[in-house]
Short mmCIF file of C-alpha atoms and ligand atoms in Angstrom, two decimals:
data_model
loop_
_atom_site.label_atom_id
_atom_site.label_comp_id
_atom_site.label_asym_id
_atom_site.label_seq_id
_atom_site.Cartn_x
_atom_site.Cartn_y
_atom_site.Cartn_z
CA UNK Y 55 123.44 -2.80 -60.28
CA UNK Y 56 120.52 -4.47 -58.92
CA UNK Y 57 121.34 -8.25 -59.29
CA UNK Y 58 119.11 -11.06 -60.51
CA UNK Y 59 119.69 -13.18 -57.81
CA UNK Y 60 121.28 -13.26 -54.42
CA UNK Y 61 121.89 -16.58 -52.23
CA UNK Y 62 120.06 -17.13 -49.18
CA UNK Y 63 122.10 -16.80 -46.13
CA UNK Y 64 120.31 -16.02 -42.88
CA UNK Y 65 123.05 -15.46 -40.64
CA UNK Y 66 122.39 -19.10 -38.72
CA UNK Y 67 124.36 -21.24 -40.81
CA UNK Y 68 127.91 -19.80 -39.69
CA UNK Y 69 127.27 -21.40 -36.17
CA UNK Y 70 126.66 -25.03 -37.59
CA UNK Y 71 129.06 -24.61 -40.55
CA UNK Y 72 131.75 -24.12 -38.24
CA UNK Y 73 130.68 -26.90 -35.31
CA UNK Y 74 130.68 -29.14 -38.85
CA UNK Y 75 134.33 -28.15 -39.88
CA UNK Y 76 135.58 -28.46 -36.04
CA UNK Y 77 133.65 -31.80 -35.65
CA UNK Y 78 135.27 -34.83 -36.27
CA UNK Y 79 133.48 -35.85 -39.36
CA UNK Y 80 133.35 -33.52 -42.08
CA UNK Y 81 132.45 -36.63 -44.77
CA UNK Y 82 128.84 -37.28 -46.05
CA UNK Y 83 126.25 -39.00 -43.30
CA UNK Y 84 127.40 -37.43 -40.42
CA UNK Y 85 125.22 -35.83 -37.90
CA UNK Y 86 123.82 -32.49 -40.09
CA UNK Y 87 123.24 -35.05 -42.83
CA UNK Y 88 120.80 -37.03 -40.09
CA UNK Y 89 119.17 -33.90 -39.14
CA UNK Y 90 118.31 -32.86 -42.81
CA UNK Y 91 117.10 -36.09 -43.54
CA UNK Y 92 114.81 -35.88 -40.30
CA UNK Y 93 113.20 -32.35 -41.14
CA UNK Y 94 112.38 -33.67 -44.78
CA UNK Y 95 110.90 -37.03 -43.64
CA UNK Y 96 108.79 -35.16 -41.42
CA UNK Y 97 108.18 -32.00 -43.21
CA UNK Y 98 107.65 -33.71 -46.22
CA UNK Y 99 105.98 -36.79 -45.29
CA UNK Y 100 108.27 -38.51 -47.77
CA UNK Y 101 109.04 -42.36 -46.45
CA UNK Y 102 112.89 -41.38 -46.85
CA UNK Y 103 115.16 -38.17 -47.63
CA UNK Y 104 118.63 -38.58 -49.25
CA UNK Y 105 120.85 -35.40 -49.67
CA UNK Y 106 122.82 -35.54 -52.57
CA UNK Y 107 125.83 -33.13 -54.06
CA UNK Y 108 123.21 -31.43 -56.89
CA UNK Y 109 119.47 -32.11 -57.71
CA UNK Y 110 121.30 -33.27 -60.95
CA UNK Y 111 122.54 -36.07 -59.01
CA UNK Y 112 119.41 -36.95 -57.42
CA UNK Y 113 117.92 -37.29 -60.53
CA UNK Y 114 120.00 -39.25 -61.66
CA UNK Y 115 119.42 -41.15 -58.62
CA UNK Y 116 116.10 -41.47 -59.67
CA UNK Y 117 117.07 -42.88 -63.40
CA UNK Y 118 119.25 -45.39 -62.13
CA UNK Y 119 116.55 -46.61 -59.43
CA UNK Y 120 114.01 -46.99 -62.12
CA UNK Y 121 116.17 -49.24 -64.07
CA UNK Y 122 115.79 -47.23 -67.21
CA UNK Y 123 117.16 -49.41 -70.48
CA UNK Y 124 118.53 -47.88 -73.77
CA UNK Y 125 115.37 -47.41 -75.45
CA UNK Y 126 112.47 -46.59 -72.86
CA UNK Y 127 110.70 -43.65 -72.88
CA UNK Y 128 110.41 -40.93 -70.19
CA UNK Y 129 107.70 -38.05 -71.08
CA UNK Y 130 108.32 -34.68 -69.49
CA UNK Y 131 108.01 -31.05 -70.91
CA UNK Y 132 110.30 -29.33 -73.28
CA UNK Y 133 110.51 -26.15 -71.30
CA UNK Y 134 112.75 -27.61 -68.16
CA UNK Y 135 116.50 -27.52 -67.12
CA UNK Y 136 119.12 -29.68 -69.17
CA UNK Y 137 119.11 -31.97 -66.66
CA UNK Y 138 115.85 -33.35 -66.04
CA UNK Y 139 116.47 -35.05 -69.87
CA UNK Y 140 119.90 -35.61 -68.95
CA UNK Y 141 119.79 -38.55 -66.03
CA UNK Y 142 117.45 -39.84 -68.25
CA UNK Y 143 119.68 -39.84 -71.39
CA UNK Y 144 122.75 -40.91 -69.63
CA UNK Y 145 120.79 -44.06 -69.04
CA UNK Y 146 120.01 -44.51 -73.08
CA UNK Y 147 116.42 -43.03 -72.78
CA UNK Y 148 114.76 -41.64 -75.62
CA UNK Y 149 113.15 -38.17 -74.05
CA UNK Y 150 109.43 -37.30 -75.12
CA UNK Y 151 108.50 -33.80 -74.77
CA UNK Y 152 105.26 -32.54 -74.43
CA UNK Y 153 103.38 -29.23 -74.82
CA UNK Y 154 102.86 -27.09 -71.87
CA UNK Y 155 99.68 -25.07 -70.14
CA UNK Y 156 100.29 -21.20 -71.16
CA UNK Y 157 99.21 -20.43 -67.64
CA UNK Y 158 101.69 -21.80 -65.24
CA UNK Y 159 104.30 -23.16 -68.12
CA UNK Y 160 104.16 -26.56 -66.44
CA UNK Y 161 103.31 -29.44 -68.99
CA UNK Y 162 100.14 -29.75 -69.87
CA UNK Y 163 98.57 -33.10 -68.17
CA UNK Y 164 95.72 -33.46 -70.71
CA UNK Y 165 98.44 -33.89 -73.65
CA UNK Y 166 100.69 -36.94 -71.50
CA UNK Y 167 98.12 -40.01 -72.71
CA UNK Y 168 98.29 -39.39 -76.40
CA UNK Y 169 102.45 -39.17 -75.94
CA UNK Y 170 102.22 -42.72 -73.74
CA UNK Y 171 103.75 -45.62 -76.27
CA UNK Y 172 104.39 -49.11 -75.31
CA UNK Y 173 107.81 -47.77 -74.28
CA UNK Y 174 106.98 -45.43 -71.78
CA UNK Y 175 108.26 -45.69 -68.48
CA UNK Y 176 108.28 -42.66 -66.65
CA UNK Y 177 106.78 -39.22 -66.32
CA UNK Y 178 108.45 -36.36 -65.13
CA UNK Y 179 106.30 -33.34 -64.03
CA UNK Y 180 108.10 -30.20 -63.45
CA UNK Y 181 107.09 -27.63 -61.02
CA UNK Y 182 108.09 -24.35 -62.67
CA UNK Y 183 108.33 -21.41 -60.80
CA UNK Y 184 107.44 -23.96 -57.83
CA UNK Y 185 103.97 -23.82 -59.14
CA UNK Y 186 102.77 -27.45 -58.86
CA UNK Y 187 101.60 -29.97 -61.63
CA UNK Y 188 98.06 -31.08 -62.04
CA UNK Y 189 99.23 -33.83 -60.12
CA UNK Y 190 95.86 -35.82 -59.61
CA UNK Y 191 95.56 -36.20 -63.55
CA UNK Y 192 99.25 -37.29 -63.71
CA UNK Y 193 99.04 -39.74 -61.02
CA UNK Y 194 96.02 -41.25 -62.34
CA UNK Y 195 97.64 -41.56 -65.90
CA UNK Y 196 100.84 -43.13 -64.14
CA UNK Y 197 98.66 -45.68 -62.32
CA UNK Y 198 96.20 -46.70 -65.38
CA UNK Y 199 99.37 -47.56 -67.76
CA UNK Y 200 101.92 -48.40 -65.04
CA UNK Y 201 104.09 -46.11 -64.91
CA UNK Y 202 106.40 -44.24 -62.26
CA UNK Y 203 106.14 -39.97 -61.87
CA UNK Y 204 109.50 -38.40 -60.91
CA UNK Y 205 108.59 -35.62 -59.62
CA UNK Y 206 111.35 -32.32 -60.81
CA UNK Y 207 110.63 -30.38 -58.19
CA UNK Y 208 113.81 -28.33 -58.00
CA UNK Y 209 111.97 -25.34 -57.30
CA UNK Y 210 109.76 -26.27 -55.74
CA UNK Y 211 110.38 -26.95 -52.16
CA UNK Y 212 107.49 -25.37 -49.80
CA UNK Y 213 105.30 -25.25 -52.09
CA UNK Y 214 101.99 -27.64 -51.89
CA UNK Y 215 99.17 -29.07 -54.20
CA UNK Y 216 95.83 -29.61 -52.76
CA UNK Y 217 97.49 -29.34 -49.26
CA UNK Y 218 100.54 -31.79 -50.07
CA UNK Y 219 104.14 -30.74 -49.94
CA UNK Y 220 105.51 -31.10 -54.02
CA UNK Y 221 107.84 -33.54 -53.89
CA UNK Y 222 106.01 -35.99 -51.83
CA UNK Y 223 103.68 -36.96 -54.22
CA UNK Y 224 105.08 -38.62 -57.14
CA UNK Y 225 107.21 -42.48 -57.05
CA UNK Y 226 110.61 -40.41 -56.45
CA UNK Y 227 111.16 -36.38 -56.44
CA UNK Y 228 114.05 -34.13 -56.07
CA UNK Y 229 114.38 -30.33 -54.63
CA UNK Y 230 117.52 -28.22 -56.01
CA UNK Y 231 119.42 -26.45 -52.83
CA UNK Y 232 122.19 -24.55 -55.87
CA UNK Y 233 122.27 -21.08 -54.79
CA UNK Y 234 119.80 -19.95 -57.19
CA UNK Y 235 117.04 -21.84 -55.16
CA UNK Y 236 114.90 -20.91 -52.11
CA UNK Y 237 117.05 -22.81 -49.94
CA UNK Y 238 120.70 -23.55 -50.26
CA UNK Y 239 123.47 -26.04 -48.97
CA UNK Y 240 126.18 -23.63 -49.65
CA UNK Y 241 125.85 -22.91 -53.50
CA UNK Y 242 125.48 -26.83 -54.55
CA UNK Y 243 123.41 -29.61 -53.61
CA UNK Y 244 120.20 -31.48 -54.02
CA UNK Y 245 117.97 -34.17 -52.12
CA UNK Y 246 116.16 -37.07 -53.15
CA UNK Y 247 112.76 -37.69 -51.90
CA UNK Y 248 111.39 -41.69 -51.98
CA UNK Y 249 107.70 -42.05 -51.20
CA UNK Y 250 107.42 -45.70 -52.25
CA UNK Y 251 109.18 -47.74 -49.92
CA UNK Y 252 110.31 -50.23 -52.69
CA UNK Y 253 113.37 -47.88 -53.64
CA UNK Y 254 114.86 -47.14 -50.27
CA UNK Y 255 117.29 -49.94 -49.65
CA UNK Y 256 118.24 -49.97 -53.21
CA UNK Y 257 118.61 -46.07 -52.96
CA UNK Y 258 121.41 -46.36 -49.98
CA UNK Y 259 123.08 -48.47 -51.99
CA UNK Y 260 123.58 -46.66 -55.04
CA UNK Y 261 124.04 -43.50 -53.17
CA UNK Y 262 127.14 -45.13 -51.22
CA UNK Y 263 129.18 -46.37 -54.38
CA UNK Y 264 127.14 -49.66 -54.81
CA UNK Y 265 127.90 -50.69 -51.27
CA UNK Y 266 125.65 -51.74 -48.04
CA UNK Y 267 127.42 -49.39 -46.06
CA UNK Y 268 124.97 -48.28 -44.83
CA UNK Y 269 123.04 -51.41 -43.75
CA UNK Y 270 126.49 -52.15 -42.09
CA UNK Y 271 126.42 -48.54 -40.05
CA UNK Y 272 122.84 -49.62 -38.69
CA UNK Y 273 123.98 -53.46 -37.87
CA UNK Y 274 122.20 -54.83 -40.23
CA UNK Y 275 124.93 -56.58 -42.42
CA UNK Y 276 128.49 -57.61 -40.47
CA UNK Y 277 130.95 -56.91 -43.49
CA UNK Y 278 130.21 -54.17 -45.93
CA UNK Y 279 131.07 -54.94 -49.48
CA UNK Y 280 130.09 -54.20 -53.28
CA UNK Y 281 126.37 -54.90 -53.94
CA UNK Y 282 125.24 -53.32 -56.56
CA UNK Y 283 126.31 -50.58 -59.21
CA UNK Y 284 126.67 -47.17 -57.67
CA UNK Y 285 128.01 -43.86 -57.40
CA UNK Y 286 129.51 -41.10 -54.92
CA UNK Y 287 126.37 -39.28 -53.94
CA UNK Y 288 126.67 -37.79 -50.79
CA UNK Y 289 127.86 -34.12 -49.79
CA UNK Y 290 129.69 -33.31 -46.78
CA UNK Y 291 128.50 -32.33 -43.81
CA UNK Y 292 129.63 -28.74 -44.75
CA UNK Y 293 127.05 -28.32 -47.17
CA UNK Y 294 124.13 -29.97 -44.51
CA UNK Y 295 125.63 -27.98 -42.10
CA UNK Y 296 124.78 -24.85 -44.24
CA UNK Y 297 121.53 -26.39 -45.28
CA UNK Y 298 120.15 -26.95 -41.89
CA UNK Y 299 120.79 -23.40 -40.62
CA UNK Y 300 117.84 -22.67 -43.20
CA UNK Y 301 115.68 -25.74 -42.81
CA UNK Y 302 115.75 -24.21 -38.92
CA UNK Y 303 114.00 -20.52 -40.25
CA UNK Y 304 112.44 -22.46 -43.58
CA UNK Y 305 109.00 -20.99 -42.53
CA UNK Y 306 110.76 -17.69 -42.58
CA UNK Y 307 112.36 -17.46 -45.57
CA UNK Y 308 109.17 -18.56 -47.02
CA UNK Y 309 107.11 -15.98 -45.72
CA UNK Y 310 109.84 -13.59 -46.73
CA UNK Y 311 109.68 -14.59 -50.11
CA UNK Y 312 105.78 -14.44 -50.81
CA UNK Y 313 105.41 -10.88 -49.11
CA UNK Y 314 108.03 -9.74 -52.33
CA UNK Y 315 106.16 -11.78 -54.36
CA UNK Y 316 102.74 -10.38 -53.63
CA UNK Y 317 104.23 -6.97 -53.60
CA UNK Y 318 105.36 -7.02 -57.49
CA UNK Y 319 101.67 -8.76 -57.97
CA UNK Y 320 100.08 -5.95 -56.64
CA UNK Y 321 102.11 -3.44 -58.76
CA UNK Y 322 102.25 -4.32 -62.16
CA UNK Y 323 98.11 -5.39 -61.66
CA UNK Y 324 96.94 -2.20 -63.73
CA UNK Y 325 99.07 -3.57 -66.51
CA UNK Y 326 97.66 -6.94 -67.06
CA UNK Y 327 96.37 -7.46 -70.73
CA UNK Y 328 97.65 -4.16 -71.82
CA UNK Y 329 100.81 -5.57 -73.51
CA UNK Y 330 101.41 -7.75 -69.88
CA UNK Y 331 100.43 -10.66 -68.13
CA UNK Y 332 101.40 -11.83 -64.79
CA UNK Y 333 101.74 -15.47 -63.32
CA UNK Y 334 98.52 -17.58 -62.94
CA UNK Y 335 98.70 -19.81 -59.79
CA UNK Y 336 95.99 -22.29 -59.93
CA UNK Y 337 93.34 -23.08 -57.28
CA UNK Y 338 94.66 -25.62 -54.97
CA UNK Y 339 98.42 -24.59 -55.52
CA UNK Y 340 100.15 -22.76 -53.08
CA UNK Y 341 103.43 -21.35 -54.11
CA UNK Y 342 106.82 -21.04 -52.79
CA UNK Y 343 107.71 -17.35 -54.45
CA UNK Y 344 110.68 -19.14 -56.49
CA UNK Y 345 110.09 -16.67 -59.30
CA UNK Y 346 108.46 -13.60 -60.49
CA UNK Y 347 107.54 -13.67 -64.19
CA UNK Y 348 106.25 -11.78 -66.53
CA UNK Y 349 105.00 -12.23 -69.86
CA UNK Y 350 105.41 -9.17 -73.03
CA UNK Y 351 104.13 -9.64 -76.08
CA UNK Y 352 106.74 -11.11 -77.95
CA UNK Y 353 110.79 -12.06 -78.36
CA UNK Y 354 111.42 -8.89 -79.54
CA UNK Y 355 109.35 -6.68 -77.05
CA UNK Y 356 111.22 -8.62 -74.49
CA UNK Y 357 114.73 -7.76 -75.65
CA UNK Y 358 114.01 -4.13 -75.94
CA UNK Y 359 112.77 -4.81 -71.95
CA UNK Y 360 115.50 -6.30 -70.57
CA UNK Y 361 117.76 -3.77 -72.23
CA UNK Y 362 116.06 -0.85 -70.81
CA UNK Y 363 116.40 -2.46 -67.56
CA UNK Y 364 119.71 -3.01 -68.01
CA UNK Y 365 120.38 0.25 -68.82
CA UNK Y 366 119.01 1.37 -65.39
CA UNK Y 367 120.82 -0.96 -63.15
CA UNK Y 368 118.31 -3.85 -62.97
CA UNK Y 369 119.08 -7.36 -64.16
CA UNK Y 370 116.27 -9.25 -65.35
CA UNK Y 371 116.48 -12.35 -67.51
CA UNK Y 372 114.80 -14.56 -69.54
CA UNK Y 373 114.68 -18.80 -68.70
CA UNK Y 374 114.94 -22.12 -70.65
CA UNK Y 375 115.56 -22.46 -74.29
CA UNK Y 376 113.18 -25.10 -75.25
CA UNK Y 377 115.36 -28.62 -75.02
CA UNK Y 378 113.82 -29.43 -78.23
CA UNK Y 379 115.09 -27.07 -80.04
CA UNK Y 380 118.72 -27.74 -78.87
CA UNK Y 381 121.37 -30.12 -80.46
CA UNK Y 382 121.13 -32.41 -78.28
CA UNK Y 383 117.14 -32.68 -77.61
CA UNK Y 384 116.98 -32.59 -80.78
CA UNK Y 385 119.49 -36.49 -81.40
CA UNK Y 386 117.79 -37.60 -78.12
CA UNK Y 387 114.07 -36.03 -78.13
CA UNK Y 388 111.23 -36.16 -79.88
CA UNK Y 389 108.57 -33.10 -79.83
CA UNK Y 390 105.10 -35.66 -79.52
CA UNK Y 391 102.08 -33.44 -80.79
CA UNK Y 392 101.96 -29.96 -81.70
CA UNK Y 393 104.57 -26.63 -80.12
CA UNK Y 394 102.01 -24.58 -79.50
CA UNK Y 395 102.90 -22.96 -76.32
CA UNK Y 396 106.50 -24.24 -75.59
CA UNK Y 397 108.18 -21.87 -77.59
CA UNK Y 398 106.14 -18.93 -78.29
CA UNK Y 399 105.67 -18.15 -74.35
CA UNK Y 400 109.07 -19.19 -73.48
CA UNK Y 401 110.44 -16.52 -75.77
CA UNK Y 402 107.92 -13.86 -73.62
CA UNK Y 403 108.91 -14.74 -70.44
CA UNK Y 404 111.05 -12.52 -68.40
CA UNK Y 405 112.05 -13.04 -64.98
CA UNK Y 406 112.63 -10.16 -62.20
CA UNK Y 407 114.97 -9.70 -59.47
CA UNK Y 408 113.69 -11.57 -56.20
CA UNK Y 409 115.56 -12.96 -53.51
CA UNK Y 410 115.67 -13.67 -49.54
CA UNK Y 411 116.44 -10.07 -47.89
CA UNK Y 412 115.31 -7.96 -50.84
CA UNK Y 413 114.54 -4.83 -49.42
CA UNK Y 414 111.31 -2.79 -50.42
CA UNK Y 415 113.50 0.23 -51.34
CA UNK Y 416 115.71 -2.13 -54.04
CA UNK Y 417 112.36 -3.72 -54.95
CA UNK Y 418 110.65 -0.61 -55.46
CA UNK Y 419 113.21 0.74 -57.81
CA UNK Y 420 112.76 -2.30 -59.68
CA UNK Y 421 109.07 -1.77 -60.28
CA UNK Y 422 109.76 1.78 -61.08
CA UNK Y 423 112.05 0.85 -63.78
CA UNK Y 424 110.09 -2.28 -65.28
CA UNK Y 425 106.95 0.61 -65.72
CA UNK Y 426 109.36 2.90 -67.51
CA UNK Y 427 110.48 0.09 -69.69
CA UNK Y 428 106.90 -1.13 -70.42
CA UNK Y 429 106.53 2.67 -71.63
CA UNK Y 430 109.95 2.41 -73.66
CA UNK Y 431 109.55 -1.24 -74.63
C1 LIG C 509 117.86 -26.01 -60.72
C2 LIG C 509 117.14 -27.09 -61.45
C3 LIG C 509 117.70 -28.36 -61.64
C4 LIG C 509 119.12 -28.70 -61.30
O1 LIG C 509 119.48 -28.45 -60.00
P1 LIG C 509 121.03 -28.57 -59.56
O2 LIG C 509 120.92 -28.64 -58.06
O3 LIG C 509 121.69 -27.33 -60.04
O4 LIG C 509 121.59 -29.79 -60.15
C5 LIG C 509 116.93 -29.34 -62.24
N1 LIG C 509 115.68 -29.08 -62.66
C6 LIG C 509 115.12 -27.88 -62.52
C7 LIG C 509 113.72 -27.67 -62.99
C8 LIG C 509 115.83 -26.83 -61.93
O5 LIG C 509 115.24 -25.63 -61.79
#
């Protein structure tokens, strides 16, 4: 069987993992934490880095920086992960989904204005595939009715608009290092990224259980106490440890990725518009090779796909279940404008096998199969 999805693991992470579990400090903000922090800050360009146990986490991070009241809106696509609504609903938000852009599945900026209310507090672009945002039209919008961009970029770590790294763009963003990413911190783990200064302090804070602990650490404060309200959300130095044994190669693994990437491009290129359509990167956008999509004709085309895969050994799978459409988006969200695109692509998306180390051999049997399925399907 040919598996969806396999970790990262490079080999280099043994060697800190271990000088982590024989170190004296195996608890959160110890020295692999530092070094993390360092390579985003610079790699980045964010003003401060914050590793947290799940990009979950860091968005909710985000939510409870924001100050976000029972009632206030936050406007992001329907087509996302459960939990960029969720940090936002565990606050009391009221979520307002918007239609997406058919060609990179990301929402679609020219809709966000006519879904802004006098309620609206935050956007939250999300970098599918690790395909940025028009971020220029969503930064604007943010500025012109005050509001803040959270930037979801789980997936999107690498990956630039207009020559900036996603995630240092928006208010407050967040990469996803779960196993199923790029980059991993040993199957879990997140960071948050703060490009406006106002939220660093604040962020510590939270982040250490509503204590200036960390203030105290740098001599800023003499006693450390309870500031503010606050959660647990730092991981151990295990999972930086793990983490920074790929930030070390990140250019690498990168590379590694895209040359896959461009390879399945290449091959399924005679089938585009005959009953197939590949992904659309944008000028300006350079991508991270999270994902490789494709798009059939319909729901039903699709399942016939993935079964003839299936039945030759290759696991391919299809991605988010609008949140509008589910229980809970549905007590929580609100659908603002017209589903054009949401659903009806979402149900012909399929996504291939790709991951860090995939040979050409395994990759080439892939390809052979998905052309004998497009025959079948
Ligand atoms: C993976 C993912 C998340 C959640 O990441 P975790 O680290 O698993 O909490 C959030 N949003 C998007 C878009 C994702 O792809």
């Amino acid at each position: 069987m040919i598996p969806f999805n396999r970790p990262p693991y490079t080999g280099r992470e043994d060697e800190h993992v271990l000088a982590a579990m024989r170190s004296s400090k195996m608890s959160g903000d110890g020295d692999y934490t530092k070094r993390c922090h360092d390579w985003f800050e610079e790699q980045v360009g964010c003003k401060k880095a914050l590793l947290t146990p799940s990009c979950t986490q860091a968005l909710e991070m985000a939510a409870l920086l924001l100050d976000i009241q029972p009632g206030d809106e936050v406007i992001m696509p329907s087509y996302t992960f459960v939990s960029t609504a969720n940090a936002f609903v565990l606050r009391g938000a009221k979520i307002v989904f918007v239609d997406i852009r058919p060609d990179t599945m990301n929402i679609d900026e020219r809709l966000i204005e006519a879904a802004i209310t006098a309620k609206t507090k935050v956007i939250v672009p999300v970098h599918y595939a690790g395909v940025a945002c028009e971020m220029d039209s969503i930064m604007a919008l943010a500025e012109k009715h005050s509001l803040y961009v959270v930037e979801d970029a789980a997936q999107g770590m690498m990956s630039t608009y207009k020559g900036r790294a996603l995630g240092s763009i928006g208010h407050l963003a967040s990469y996803s290092f779960h196993e199923t990413k790029n980059y991993t911190s040993g199957g879990e783990g997140g960071v948050l990224l703060i490009n406006d200064e106002r939220f660093v302090a604040r962020a510590e804070i939270i982040r250490e259980k509503g204590t200036n602990r960390s203030q105290f650490w740098r001599g800023m404060v003499d006693k450390y106490t309870w500031v503010d309200v606050g959660s647990s959300y730092l991981p151990s130095e295990l999972q930086a440890a793990y983490l920074y044994g790929q930030l070390e190669v990140a250019g690498q693994i990168n590379t590694a990725r895209r040359a896959i990437w461009s390879r399945y491009q290449a091959a399924f290129a005679a089938f585009e518009g005959k009953g197939l359509e590949r992904p659309v990167i944008p000028v300006g956008c350079e991508h991270n090779a999270h994902m490789y999509y494709l798009k059939l004709c319909s729901l039903q085309q699709r399942s016939a796909f993935i079964d003839s895969l299936k039945a030759r050994g290759v696991m391919a799978v299809f991605h988010y279940v609008p949140l509008h459409s589910s229980p809970c988006g549905a007590q929580w969200g609100e659908f603002k404008g017209d589903d054009v695109f949401t659903t009806s692509e979402s149900e012909r998306l399929v996504r291939l096998p790709i991951w860090y180390g995939m040979d050409e051999a395994t990759q080439d049997a892939v390809i052979e199969s998905v052309r004998h399925a497009l025959k079948v399907a």
